[in-house]
Amino acid sequence: MKIETSPSRVKAHEARMSGRPDCDVVVVGAGPYGLSAATYLKAKGLSVRIFGQPMEFWATKMPEGMLLRSPRVASTIADPQGAFTLEAYESASGTEAAAPVSLKTFVEYGKWFRHQLGSDLDTTEVAEVRRDNGSFAVTLEDGSSLKARRLVVATGIGPFRYKPEVFCGFPIEQVSHCYEGRSVREFAGQSVAVIGAGQSALESAALLHEAGAEVEIISRIADLRWIGMHTWLHHMGPISKALYAKHDVGPIGISRLVACPNLCSYIPIGLRDKIRKRAVRAAGSRWLPERLVNVKKTTGRSITQVRSIGERLELKLDDGSERRVDHVLLGTGYRVDIAKYDFLSRNLVSEIEQLDGYPKVGYGFRSSVPGLHFVGATAARSFGPLLYFVTGTEFTSKQLSSYISRHSSRS
Ligand SMILES: Cc1cc2nc3c(=O)[nH]c(=O)nc-3n(C[C@H](O)[C@H](O)[C@H](O)COP(=O)(O)OP(=O)(O)OC[C@H]3O[C@@H](n4cnc5c(N)ncnc54)[C@H](O)[C@@H]3O)c2cc1C
């Protein structure tokens, strides 16, 4: 009988046999929220393991050359001592402090931030999480497993990308989502229809145009919107401070409300949803209009039909006009639906109380399943839109770690 001895098989077998030590808290996902949460939990003296490739979503799913939409002060991943700020990274690495912050700098910053977690960070992906006698049984991609009394889901929005029905069923070479992170350079010399009017769509359109593609933006909204065009509103000292919180999420007034996630959580859900949607409605950053001057824009229109014509696509718009393009890039956003986290066992998903795909989370980011916590975008329905952004890590990690450490010591 032939015995399989390839290095990866041997590694997987060893991991299966040795397992991983059990711990108080497992954090799934090593993006800004997972990294921040793990540092706070560790500082509370809890045994923590965090799983996932650090900053994987930012490094591989965002368009090359992207700039952060969030201002510098709102682009720091929170840590308990405030020692691992973006500025601290820049001075430690000799990186020039630029505004807006580039994707490259932010990814490198996140990778630097992760060093404070040492061997508590394990780059192996989590394959499955089940409930097991009041704790969580976590199985990793390499086949090994461990148990934790609490589990923090910090796996971001990747699986929630939204493709409108009319674009489904086409291969990725013809229709892709901004999430797919394809290099804009591949599209040089090609015609690309970019669908959407949010930051992803508009910035991708600018990058494609600059890379030599022939681009048309097609959006349902009648007028493209731009954020922060009235810069003077941000330079009036104490008046600006009264109007806008430092996070800069949402327009005048709403910005201040959004900065208080605890307060948001008490607002009736109907009004809270309206505030959330208004704060993050589709719009592009103020540095984009100039870069899009020579890009064709068709607004107030939607696509009613898409057909393959050989290697090209024919798009029919609701005004009866048609386009033939090489590629469609969807900047059509994300819709939270935790059932799409396929590492959560189906039994576990069915036990989580939900609101249209969002888990219901209360104080301490706890879900209806004891010991199970959700952070980041999945908690935004409960705590408001600050949690869609990196700047929400401070509030989240403080509250999450205080809650878990208090309840762990009691039990
Ligand atoms: C185009 C675009 C631009 C954006 N610009 C900004 C901006 O300028 N400023 C801002 O604050 N926010 C911005 N955002 C929002 C941004 O996504 C969030 O702020 C941030 O990523 C949230 O961090 P997170 O840790 O919750 O999620 P993520 O950064 O997505 O991290 C989650 C991680 O979990 C990992 N993971 C998933 N499943 C598993 C598993 N089974 N096992 C282990 N690991 C797993 C993923 O690989 C991922 O790396 C932008 C989003 C997009 C799409």
Short mmCIF file of C-alpha atoms and ligand atoms in Angstrom, two decimals:
data_model
loop_
_atom_site.label_atom_id
_atom_site.label_comp_id
_atom_site.label_asym_id
_atom_site.label_seq_id
_atom_site.Cartn_x
_atom_site.Cartn_y
_atom_site.Cartn_z
CA MET A 1 0.00 0.00 0.00
CA LYS A 2 1.33 3.44 -0.94
CA ILE A 3 1.47 5.88 1.98
CA GLU A 4 0.91 9.58 1.14
CA THR A 5 3.88 11.55 2.55
CA SER A 6 3.69 14.93 0.80
CA PRO A 7 4.88 17.74 3.14
CA SER A 8 1.43 19.34 3.31
CA ARG A 9 -0.19 15.99 4.19
CA VAL A 10 2.42 15.37 6.90
CA LYS A 11 1.89 18.88 8.29
CA ALA A 12 -1.88 18.39 8.30
CA HIS A 13 -1.54 15.00 10.00
CA GLU A 14 0.79 16.42 12.69
CA ALA A 15 -1.57 19.29 13.33
CA ARG A 16 -4.50 16.87 13.62
CA MET A 17 -2.65 14.70 16.09
CA SER A 18 -1.35 17.58 18.21
CA GLY A 19 -4.42 19.81 18.04
CA ARG A 20 -4.17 23.36 19.37
CA PRO A 21 -4.39 24.31 23.07
CA ASP A 22 -7.87 25.31 24.21
CA CYS A 23 -8.36 28.93 25.20
CA ASP A 24 -10.77 31.47 26.68
CA VAL A 25 -11.51 33.29 23.44
CA VAL A 26 -11.07 32.49 19.76
CA VAL A 27 -11.19 35.43 17.35
CA VAL A 28 -11.96 34.43 13.75
CA GLY A 29 -10.55 36.87 11.18
CA ALA A 30 -7.39 38.99 11.30
CA GLY A 31 -8.61 42.20 9.67
CA PRO A 32 -8.70 45.51 11.62
CA TYR A 33 -11.54 44.37 13.91
CA GLY A 34 -10.09 40.95 14.75
CA LEU A 35 -6.58 42.33 15.33
CA SER A 36 -7.84 45.12 17.55
CA ALA A 37 -10.21 42.89 19.55
CA ALA A 38 -7.45 40.33 20.16
CA THR A 39 -5.03 42.96 21.55
CA TYR A 40 -7.65 44.27 23.99
CA LEU A 41 -8.67 40.77 25.11
CA LYS A 42 -5.03 39.82 25.62
CA ALA A 43 -4.45 42.97 27.68
CA LYS A 44 -7.27 41.83 29.99
CA GLY A 45 -5.26 38.70 30.76
CA LEU A 46 -7.46 36.31 28.78
CA SER A 47 -5.98 33.47 26.74
CA VAL A 48 -6.77 34.43 23.16
CA ARG A 49 -6.13 32.82 19.78
CA ILE A 50 -6.77 34.73 16.59
CA PHE A 51 -7.01 32.93 13.24
CA GLY A 52 -6.64 34.16 9.67
CA GLN A 53 -4.20 35.86 7.29
CA PRO A 54 -3.55 39.38 8.62
CA MET A 55 -5.25 42.07 6.47
CA GLU A 56 -6.12 39.52 3.76
CA PHE A 57 -9.25 41.38 2.62
CA TRP A 58 -7.38 44.68 2.23
CA ALA A 59 -4.34 43.10 0.61
CA THR A 60 -6.12 40.98 -1.99
CA LYS A 61 -9.67 42.24 -2.54
CA MET A 62 -9.29 45.97 -2.90
CA PRO A 63 -8.21 47.65 -6.15
CA GLU A 64 -4.48 48.24 -6.48
CA GLY A 65 -3.70 51.96 -6.14
CA MET A 66 -6.74 52.65 -3.96
CA LEU A 67 -6.73 55.48 -1.42
CA LEU A 68 -8.57 55.27 1.89
CA ARG A 69 -11.79 57.19 2.00
CA SER A 70 -11.55 57.62 5.78
CA PRO A 71 -9.49 60.56 7.08
CA ARG A 72 -6.13 59.84 8.71
CA VAL A 73 -7.45 60.31 12.27
CA ALA A 74 -10.09 57.68 11.54
CA SER A 75 -7.70 55.15 9.99
CA THR A 76 -6.03 53.84 13.12
CA ILE A 77 -6.62 50.32 14.40
CA ALA A 78 -7.26 50.65 18.14
CA ASP A 79 -5.00 49.03 20.73
CA PRO A 80 -5.31 49.39 24.52
CA GLN A 81 -2.22 51.58 25.01
CA GLY A 82 -2.74 53.66 21.91
CA ALA A 83 0.83 52.72 20.99
CA PHE A 84 0.11 51.13 17.60
CA THR A 85 -1.41 54.06 15.77
CA LEU A 86 -0.99 54.78 12.08
CA GLU A 87 1.41 57.60 13.01
CA ALA A 88 3.47 55.25 15.19
CA TYR A 89 3.78 52.87 12.24
CA GLU A 90 4.79 55.67 9.90
CA SER A 91 7.52 56.92 12.18
CA ALA A 92 8.76 53.39 12.99
CA SER A 93 8.94 52.45 9.31
CA GLY A 94 10.01 55.79 7.89
CA THR A 95 6.83 56.00 5.79
CA GLU A 96 5.80 59.48 4.74
CA ALA A 97 2.60 60.62 6.49
CA ALA A 98 0.30 61.23 3.52
CA ALA A 99 -3.37 62.16 3.30
CA PRO A 100 -5.34 60.39 1.99
CA VAL A 101 -3.72 57.19 3.23
CA SER A 102 -2.77 54.72 0.49
CA LEU A 103 -3.97 51.13 0.48
CA LYS A 104 -0.35 49.96 0.45
CA THR A 105 0.48 51.93 3.62
CA PHE A 106 -2.64 50.73 5.38
CA VAL A 107 -1.97 47.06 4.59
CA GLU A 108 1.63 47.36 5.79
CA TYR A 109 0.39 49.16 8.92
CA GLY A 110 -2.00 46.28 9.70
CA LYS A 111 0.79 43.74 9.23
CA TRP A 112 3.01 45.72 11.60
CA PHE A 113 0.18 46.00 14.13
CA ARG A 114 -0.22 42.23 14.20
CA HIS A 115 3.29 41.72 15.66
CA GLN A 116 2.06 42.64 19.13
CA LEU A 117 0.00 39.43 19.03
CA GLY A 118 3.05 37.21 18.49
CA SER A 119 2.24 33.52 18.35
CA ASP A 120 -1.35 34.13 19.51
CA LEU A 121 -2.01 34.88 15.86
CA ASP A 122 -2.27 31.78 13.70
CA THR A 123 -2.64 32.32 9.95
CA THR A 124 -4.63 29.11 9.46
CA GLU A 125 -8.23 29.66 8.34
CA VAL A 126 -11.12 28.43 10.41
CA ALA A 127 -13.07 25.72 8.58
CA GLU A 128 -15.89 25.09 11.03
CA VAL A 129 -17.34 26.35 14.31
CA ARG A 130 -19.90 24.28 16.24
CA ARG A 131 -21.42 24.50 19.68
CA ASP A 132 -20.22 21.79 21.98
CA ASN A 133 -21.44 21.48 25.57
CA GLY A 134 -21.56 25.19 26.27
CA SER A 135 -18.31 26.00 24.48
CA PHE A 136 -17.24 26.25 20.83
CA ALA A 137 -15.48 23.51 18.89
CA VAL A 138 -13.29 25.15 16.27
CA THR A 139 -11.89 23.10 13.39
CA LEU A 140 -9.11 24.63 11.31
CA GLU A 141 -8.38 24.24 7.59
CA ASP A 142 -5.42 21.95 8.41
CA GLY A 143 -7.75 19.54 10.23
CA SER A 144 -6.64 20.42 13.77
CA SER A 145 -9.13 21.62 16.34
CA LEU A 146 -9.47 23.42 19.66
CA LYS A 147 -12.14 24.54 22.07
CA ALA A 148 -12.96 28.02 23.32
CA ARG A 149 -15.46 29.31 25.83
CA ARG A 150 -16.14 32.35 23.71
CA LEU A 151 -15.89 33.09 20.01
CA VAL A 152 -15.65 36.46 18.30
CA VAL A 153 -16.66 36.54 14.63
CA ALA A 154 -14.58 39.26 12.91
CA THR A 155 -14.71 38.00 9.33
CA GLY A 156 -15.80 41.16 7.54
CA ILE A 157 -17.98 41.64 4.50
CA GLY A 158 -16.20 39.50 1.87
CA PRO A 159 -18.91 36.83 1.50
CA PHE A 160 -21.68 39.45 1.35
CA ARG A 161 -20.85 40.99 -2.02
CA TYR A 162 -24.03 41.76 -3.91
CA LYS A 163 -24.52 40.95 -7.61
CA PRO A 164 -27.87 42.06 -9.04
CA GLU A 165 -29.78 39.18 -10.64
CA VAL A 166 -29.28 40.43 -14.20
CA PHE A 167 -25.49 39.98 -13.87
CA CYS A 168 -25.55 36.48 -12.38
CA GLY A 169 -24.37 33.43 -14.34
CA PHE A 170 -21.55 35.14 -16.28
CA PRO A 171 -17.93 34.03 -15.87
CA ILE A 172 -15.62 36.29 -13.85
CA GLU A 173 -13.72 37.16 -17.07
CA GLN A 174 -16.88 38.95 -18.25
CA VAL A 175 -18.55 40.16 -15.04
CA SER A 176 -16.67 40.71 -11.80
CA HIS A 177 -17.35 42.46 -8.51
CA CYS A 178 -14.98 45.13 -7.16
CA TYR A 179 -14.46 42.63 -4.31
CA GLU A 180 -12.73 40.26 -6.68
CA GLY A 181 -9.73 42.59 -6.53
CA ARG A 182 -8.60 42.13 -10.16
CA SER A 183 -5.71 44.29 -11.18
CA VAL A 184 -6.90 47.32 -13.18
CA ARG A 185 -3.90 46.89 -15.51
CA GLU A 186 -5.50 43.76 -17.02
CA PHE A 187 -8.14 46.02 -18.56
CA ALA A 188 -5.87 48.38 -20.48
CA GLY A 189 -7.30 48.85 -23.97
CA GLN A 190 -10.63 47.20 -23.07
CA SER A 191 -14.06 48.73 -22.71
CA VAL A 192 -15.46 48.39 -19.20
CA ALA A 193 -18.89 49.34 -17.84
CA VAL A 194 -18.65 50.15 -14.13
CA ILE A 195 -21.99 49.73 -12.38
CA GLY A 196 -22.68 51.74 -9.22
CA ALA A 197 -22.18 55.15 -7.65
CA GLY A 198 -20.39 54.39 -4.39
CA GLN A 199 -16.72 54.76 -3.51
CA SER A 200 -15.78 51.28 -4.83
CA ALA A 201 -17.39 51.91 -8.22
CA LEU A 202 -16.15 55.47 -8.67
CA GLU A 203 -12.61 54.85 -7.51
CA SER A 204 -12.36 51.68 -9.64
CA ALA A 205 -13.59 53.71 -12.63
CA ALA A 206 -10.85 56.32 -12.04
CA LEU A 207 -8.16 53.65 -11.67
CA LEU A 208 -9.34 51.80 -14.81
CA HIS A 209 -9.38 55.03 -16.81
CA GLU A 210 -5.86 55.88 -15.64
CA ALA A 211 -4.76 52.35 -16.59
CA GLY A 212 -5.90 52.91 -20.19
CA ALA A 213 -9.36 51.28 -20.22
CA GLU A 214 -12.33 52.88 -21.97
CA VAL A 215 -14.73 53.33 -19.05
CA GLU A 216 -18.40 54.18 -18.69
CA ILE A 217 -20.01 54.56 -15.26
CA ILE A 218 -23.66 53.52 -15.22
CA SER A 219 -25.62 54.37 -12.08
CA ARG A 220 -29.23 54.25 -10.98
CA ILE A 221 -29.00 57.49 -9.04
CA ALA A 222 -29.62 60.58 -11.13
CA ASP A 223 -26.69 62.66 -9.79
CA LEU A 224 -23.38 61.33 -8.59
CA ARG A 225 -22.62 62.51 -5.06
CA TRP A 226 -19.28 63.55 -3.57
CA ILE A 227 -18.26 63.55 0.08
CA GLY A 228 -16.46 66.43 1.81
CA MET A 229 -16.66 68.95 -1.05
CA HIS A 230 -17.22 71.80 1.44
CA THR A 231 -13.82 71.54 3.08
CA TRP A 232 -14.29 74.91 4.83
CA LEU A 233 -16.95 73.27 7.02
CA HIS A 234 -14.14 71.21 8.51
CA HIS A 235 -11.88 74.20 9.18
CA MET A 236 -13.97 76.33 11.52
CA GLY A 237 -12.38 75.19 14.79
CA PRO A 238 -14.89 74.51 17.58
CA ILE A 239 -17.88 74.99 15.22
CA SER A 240 -16.61 72.19 12.97
CA LYS A 241 -16.06 70.02 16.04
CA ALA A 242 -19.67 70.56 17.04
CA LEU A 243 -20.87 69.62 13.57
CA TYR A 244 -18.62 66.68 12.74
CA ALA A 245 -17.07 63.94 14.85
CA LYS A 246 -13.46 62.99 14.04
CA HIS A 247 -14.63 59.73 12.42
CA ASP A 248 -16.30 61.76 9.65
CA VAL A 249 -19.03 59.18 8.99
CA GLY A 250 -22.21 60.87 7.77
CA PRO A 251 -23.30 64.47 7.15
CA ILE A 252 -23.55 67.38 9.63
CA GLY A 253 -25.30 66.35 12.84
CA ILE A 254 -25.66 62.68 11.88
CA SER A 255 -21.87 62.50 12.10
CA ARG A 256 -22.08 63.39 15.81
CA LEU A 257 -24.85 60.88 16.51
CA VAL A 258 -23.10 58.07 14.66
CA ALA A 259 -20.02 58.70 16.83
CA CYS A 260 -22.00 57.40 19.83
CA PRO A 261 -22.79 53.76 19.01
CA ASN A 262 -24.31 53.13 22.47
CA LEU A 263 -26.78 55.93 21.90
CA CYS A 264 -27.55 54.62 18.39
CA SER A 265 -28.39 51.22 19.84
CA TYR A 266 -31.27 52.79 21.81
CA ILE A 267 -32.85 54.48 18.77
CA PRO A 268 -35.90 52.57 17.44
CA ILE A 269 -34.80 50.27 14.63
CA GLY A 270 -36.80 52.04 11.87
CA LEU A 271 -35.14 55.40 12.56
CA ARG A 272 -31.77 53.76 13.25
CA ASP A 273 -31.89 52.11 9.81
CA LYS A 274 -32.68 55.47 8.19
CA ILE A 275 -29.71 57.11 9.93
CA ARG A 276 -27.43 54.22 8.97
CA LYS A 277 -28.43 54.30 5.32
CA ARG A 278 -28.11 58.09 5.12
CA ALA A 279 -24.66 58.02 6.72
CA VAL A 280 -23.26 55.55 4.19
CA ARG A 281 -25.28 56.33 1.08
CA ALA A 282 -23.52 55.89 -2.25
CA ALA A 283 -20.97 58.69 -2.80
CA GLY A 284 -17.36 59.18 -3.84
CA SER A 285 -14.47 60.99 -2.15
CA ARG A 286 -13.74 64.57 -3.03
CA TRP A 287 -10.53 63.72 -4.88
CA LEU A 288 -12.44 61.65 -7.47
CA PRO A 289 -14.47 64.15 -9.61
CA GLU A 290 -11.28 65.60 -11.09
CA ARG A 291 -10.00 62.15 -11.99
CA LEU A 292 -13.30 61.25 -13.63
CA VAL A 293 -13.68 64.35 -15.81
CA ASN A 294 -12.97 62.39 -19.00
CA VAL A 295 -14.94 59.31 -18.03
CA LYS A 296 -18.37 58.83 -19.59
CA LYS A 297 -21.16 58.83 -17.00
CA THR A 298 -24.70 57.62 -17.56
CA THR A 299 -26.85 58.34 -14.52
CA GLY A 300 -30.45 57.63 -13.59
CA ARG A 301 -30.38 54.39 -15.59
CA SER A 302 -30.38 50.70 -14.80
CA ILE A 303 -29.47 47.64 -16.84
CA THR A 304 -32.43 45.47 -17.79
CA GLN A 305 -30.72 42.75 -19.82
CA VAL A 306 -27.24 41.33 -20.35
CA ARG A 307 -26.25 38.97 -23.20
CA SER A 308 -22.99 37.35 -24.21
CA ILE A 309 -21.98 38.13 -27.79
CA GLY A 310 -18.90 36.00 -28.25
CA GLU A 311 -16.34 37.32 -25.79
CA ARG A 312 -18.16 40.63 -25.36
CA LEU A 313 -21.31 41.59 -23.49
CA GLU A 314 -24.34 43.44 -24.74
CA LEU A 315 -26.09 45.55 -22.12
CA LYS A 316 -29.63 46.89 -22.53
CA LEU A 317 -30.52 49.96 -20.45
CA ASP A 318 -33.99 50.97 -19.29
CA ASP A 319 -34.04 53.86 -21.80
CA GLY A 320 -33.80 51.30 -24.61
CA SER A 321 -30.16 52.13 -25.44
CA GLU A 322 -27.51 49.42 -25.76
CA ARG A 323 -23.79 49.10 -25.04
CA ARG A 324 -21.23 46.52 -26.13
CA VAL A 325 -18.39 46.10 -23.65
CA ASP A 326 -15.55 43.70 -22.90
CA HIS A 327 -16.22 43.65 -19.20
CA VAL A 328 -18.70 44.68 -16.51
CA LEU A 329 -17.30 45.67 -13.11
CA LEU A 330 -19.87 45.69 -10.33
CA GLY A 331 -19.53 48.26 -7.58
CA THR A 332 -22.89 47.19 -6.28
CA GLY A 333 -21.95 46.85 -2.65
CA TYR A 334 -22.51 44.33 0.07
CA ARG A 335 -25.56 42.91 1.87
CA VAL A 336 -24.91 41.41 5.28
CA ASP A 337 -26.20 37.84 5.63
CA ILE A 338 -24.41 35.80 8.29
CA ALA A 339 -25.74 32.55 6.75
CA LYS A 340 -23.06 33.20 4.10
CA TYR A 341 -20.31 32.66 6.68
CA ASP A 342 -19.89 29.05 5.70
CA PHE A 343 -17.54 28.26 8.61
CA LEU A 344 -20.47 28.66 11.04
CA SER A 345 -22.25 25.31 11.29
CA ARG A 346 -25.80 25.42 9.98
CA ASN A 347 -27.12 24.48 13.42
CA LEU A 348 -25.29 27.39 14.97
CA VAL A 349 -26.59 29.83 12.33
CA SER A 350 -30.15 28.66 12.97
CA GLU A 351 -29.75 29.41 16.70
CA ILE A 352 -28.64 33.03 16.15
CA GLU A 353 -31.45 35.56 16.39
CA GLN A 354 -31.27 37.71 13.25
CA LEU A 355 -32.71 40.77 11.65
CA ASP A 356 -32.63 40.44 7.84
CA GLY A 357 -29.31 38.63 7.86
CA TYR A 358 -27.70 40.78 10.61
CA PRO A 359 -27.23 39.06 13.98
CA LYS A 360 -29.02 40.85 16.82
CA VAL A 361 -26.22 41.97 19.10
CA GLY A 362 -26.47 43.61 22.48
CA TYR A 363 -24.06 45.16 24.98
CA GLY A 364 -20.64 43.50 24.69
CA PHE A 365 -21.43 42.53 21.08
CA ARG A 366 -23.04 39.36 22.35
CA SER A 367 -25.46 37.52 20.10
CA SER A 368 -28.42 35.44 21.24
CA VAL A 369 -26.08 32.42 21.47
CA PRO A 370 -24.22 32.59 24.81
CA GLY A 371 -20.50 33.19 24.27
CA LEU A 372 -20.84 34.10 20.58
CA HIS A 373 -19.95 37.70 19.62
CA PHE A 374 -20.04 39.58 16.30
CA VAL A 375 -17.95 42.67 15.52
CA GLY A 376 -17.51 44.96 12.51
CA ALA A 377 -20.13 45.38 9.77
CA THR A 378 -22.36 42.62 11.16
CA ALA A 379 -22.90 44.70 14.31
CA ALA A 380 -23.74 47.91 12.40
CA ARG A 381 -27.48 47.22 12.35
CA SER A 382 -27.44 47.26 16.18
CA PHE A 383 -24.79 49.93 16.91
CA GLY A 384 -24.90 52.09 13.81
CA PRO A 385 -22.71 52.75 10.78
CA LEU A 386 -19.49 53.60 12.66
CA LEU A 387 -18.91 49.87 12.79
CA TYR A 388 -18.58 49.61 9.02
CA PHE A 389 -15.29 51.49 9.37
CA VAL A 390 -11.87 50.92 10.93
CA THR A 391 -12.49 53.82 13.30
CA GLY A 392 -15.19 51.75 15.06
CA THR A 393 -12.49 49.39 16.42
CA GLU A 394 -11.87 51.57 19.50
CA PHE A 395 -15.45 51.54 20.73
CA THR A 396 -15.92 47.89 19.82
CA SER A 397 -12.76 46.45 21.34
CA LYS A 398 -13.17 48.41 24.59
CA GLN A 399 -16.73 47.27 25.14
CA LEU A 400 -16.17 43.71 23.93
CA SER A 401 -13.09 43.13 26.10
CA SER A 402 -14.64 44.70 29.24
CA TYR A 403 -17.74 42.58 28.83
CA ILE A 404 -15.85 39.34 28.22
CA SER A 405 -13.32 39.87 31.01
CA ARG A 406 -16.08 40.74 33.49
CA HIS A 407 -18.17 37.74 32.57
CA SER A 408 -15.25 35.35 32.35
CA SER A 409 -14.01 36.18 35.86
CA ARG A 410 -17.55 35.77 37.24
CA SER A 411 -18.00 32.34 35.70
C1 LIG B 1 -13.49 49.22 -1.59
C2 LIG B 1 -13.61 49.45 -0.10
C3 LIG B 1 -13.01 50.58 0.47
C4 LIG B 1 -13.08 50.78 1.84
N1 LIG B 1 -12.46 51.88 2.37
C5 LIG B 1 -12.48 52.07 3.71
C6 LIG B 1 -11.79 53.18 4.30
O1 LIG B 1 -11.21 54.01 3.62
N2 LIG B 1 -11.81 53.29 5.64
C7 LIG B 1 -12.47 52.41 6.46
O2 LIG B 1 -12.44 52.58 7.67
N3 LIG B 1 -13.13 51.36 5.93
C8 LIG B 1 -13.15 51.17 4.58
N4 LIG B 1 -13.82 50.10 4.03
C9 LIG B 1 -14.56 49.20 4.93
C10 LIG B 1 -13.63 48.10 5.41
O3 LIG B 1 -13.94 46.93 4.74
C11 LIG B 1 -13.77 47.91 6.88
O4 LIG B 1 -13.53 49.11 7.55
C12 LIG B 1 -12.78 46.92 7.48
O5 LIG B 1 -12.24 46.04 6.55
C13 LIG B 1 -13.45 46.19 8.56
O6 LIG B 1 -12.54 45.33 9.16
P1 LIG B 1 -12.93 43.83 9.53
O7 LIG B 1 -11.81 43.33 10.34
O8 LIG B 1 -14.30 43.81 10.09
O9 LIG B 1 -13.05 43.08 8.14
P2 LIG B 1 -11.93 42.62 7.09
O10 LIG B 1 -10.94 43.67 6.88
O11 LIG B 1 -12.68 42.12 5.90
O12 LIG B 1 -11.24 41.40 7.81
C14 LIG B 1 -11.85 40.17 7.99
C15 LIG B 1 -10.84 39.10 7.73
O13 LIG B 1 -11.38 37.84 8.09
C16 LIG B 1 -10.81 36.87 7.24
N5 LIG B 1 -11.60 35.64 7.25
C17 LIG B 1 -12.78 35.41 6.65
N6 LIG B 1 -13.19 34.15 6.87
C18 LIG B 1 -12.24 33.57 7.66
C19 LIG B 1 -12.09 32.28 8.23
N7 LIG B 1 -12.99 31.33 8.05
N8 LIG B 1 -10.98 32.02 8.98
C20 LIG B 1 -10.06 32.99 9.19
N9 LIG B 1 -10.14 34.23 8.65
C21 LIG B 1 -11.23 34.52 7.90
C22 LIG B 1 -10.78 37.56 5.88
O14 LIG B 1 -9.80 36.98 5.07
C23 LIG B 1 -10.46 38.99 6.26
O15 LIG B 1 -9.09 39.30 6.10
C24 LIG B 1 -13.78 49.86 2.66
C25 LIG B 1 -14.38 48.74 2.09
C26 LIG B 1 -14.30 48.52 0.72
C27 LIG B 1 -14.95 47.30 0.15
#
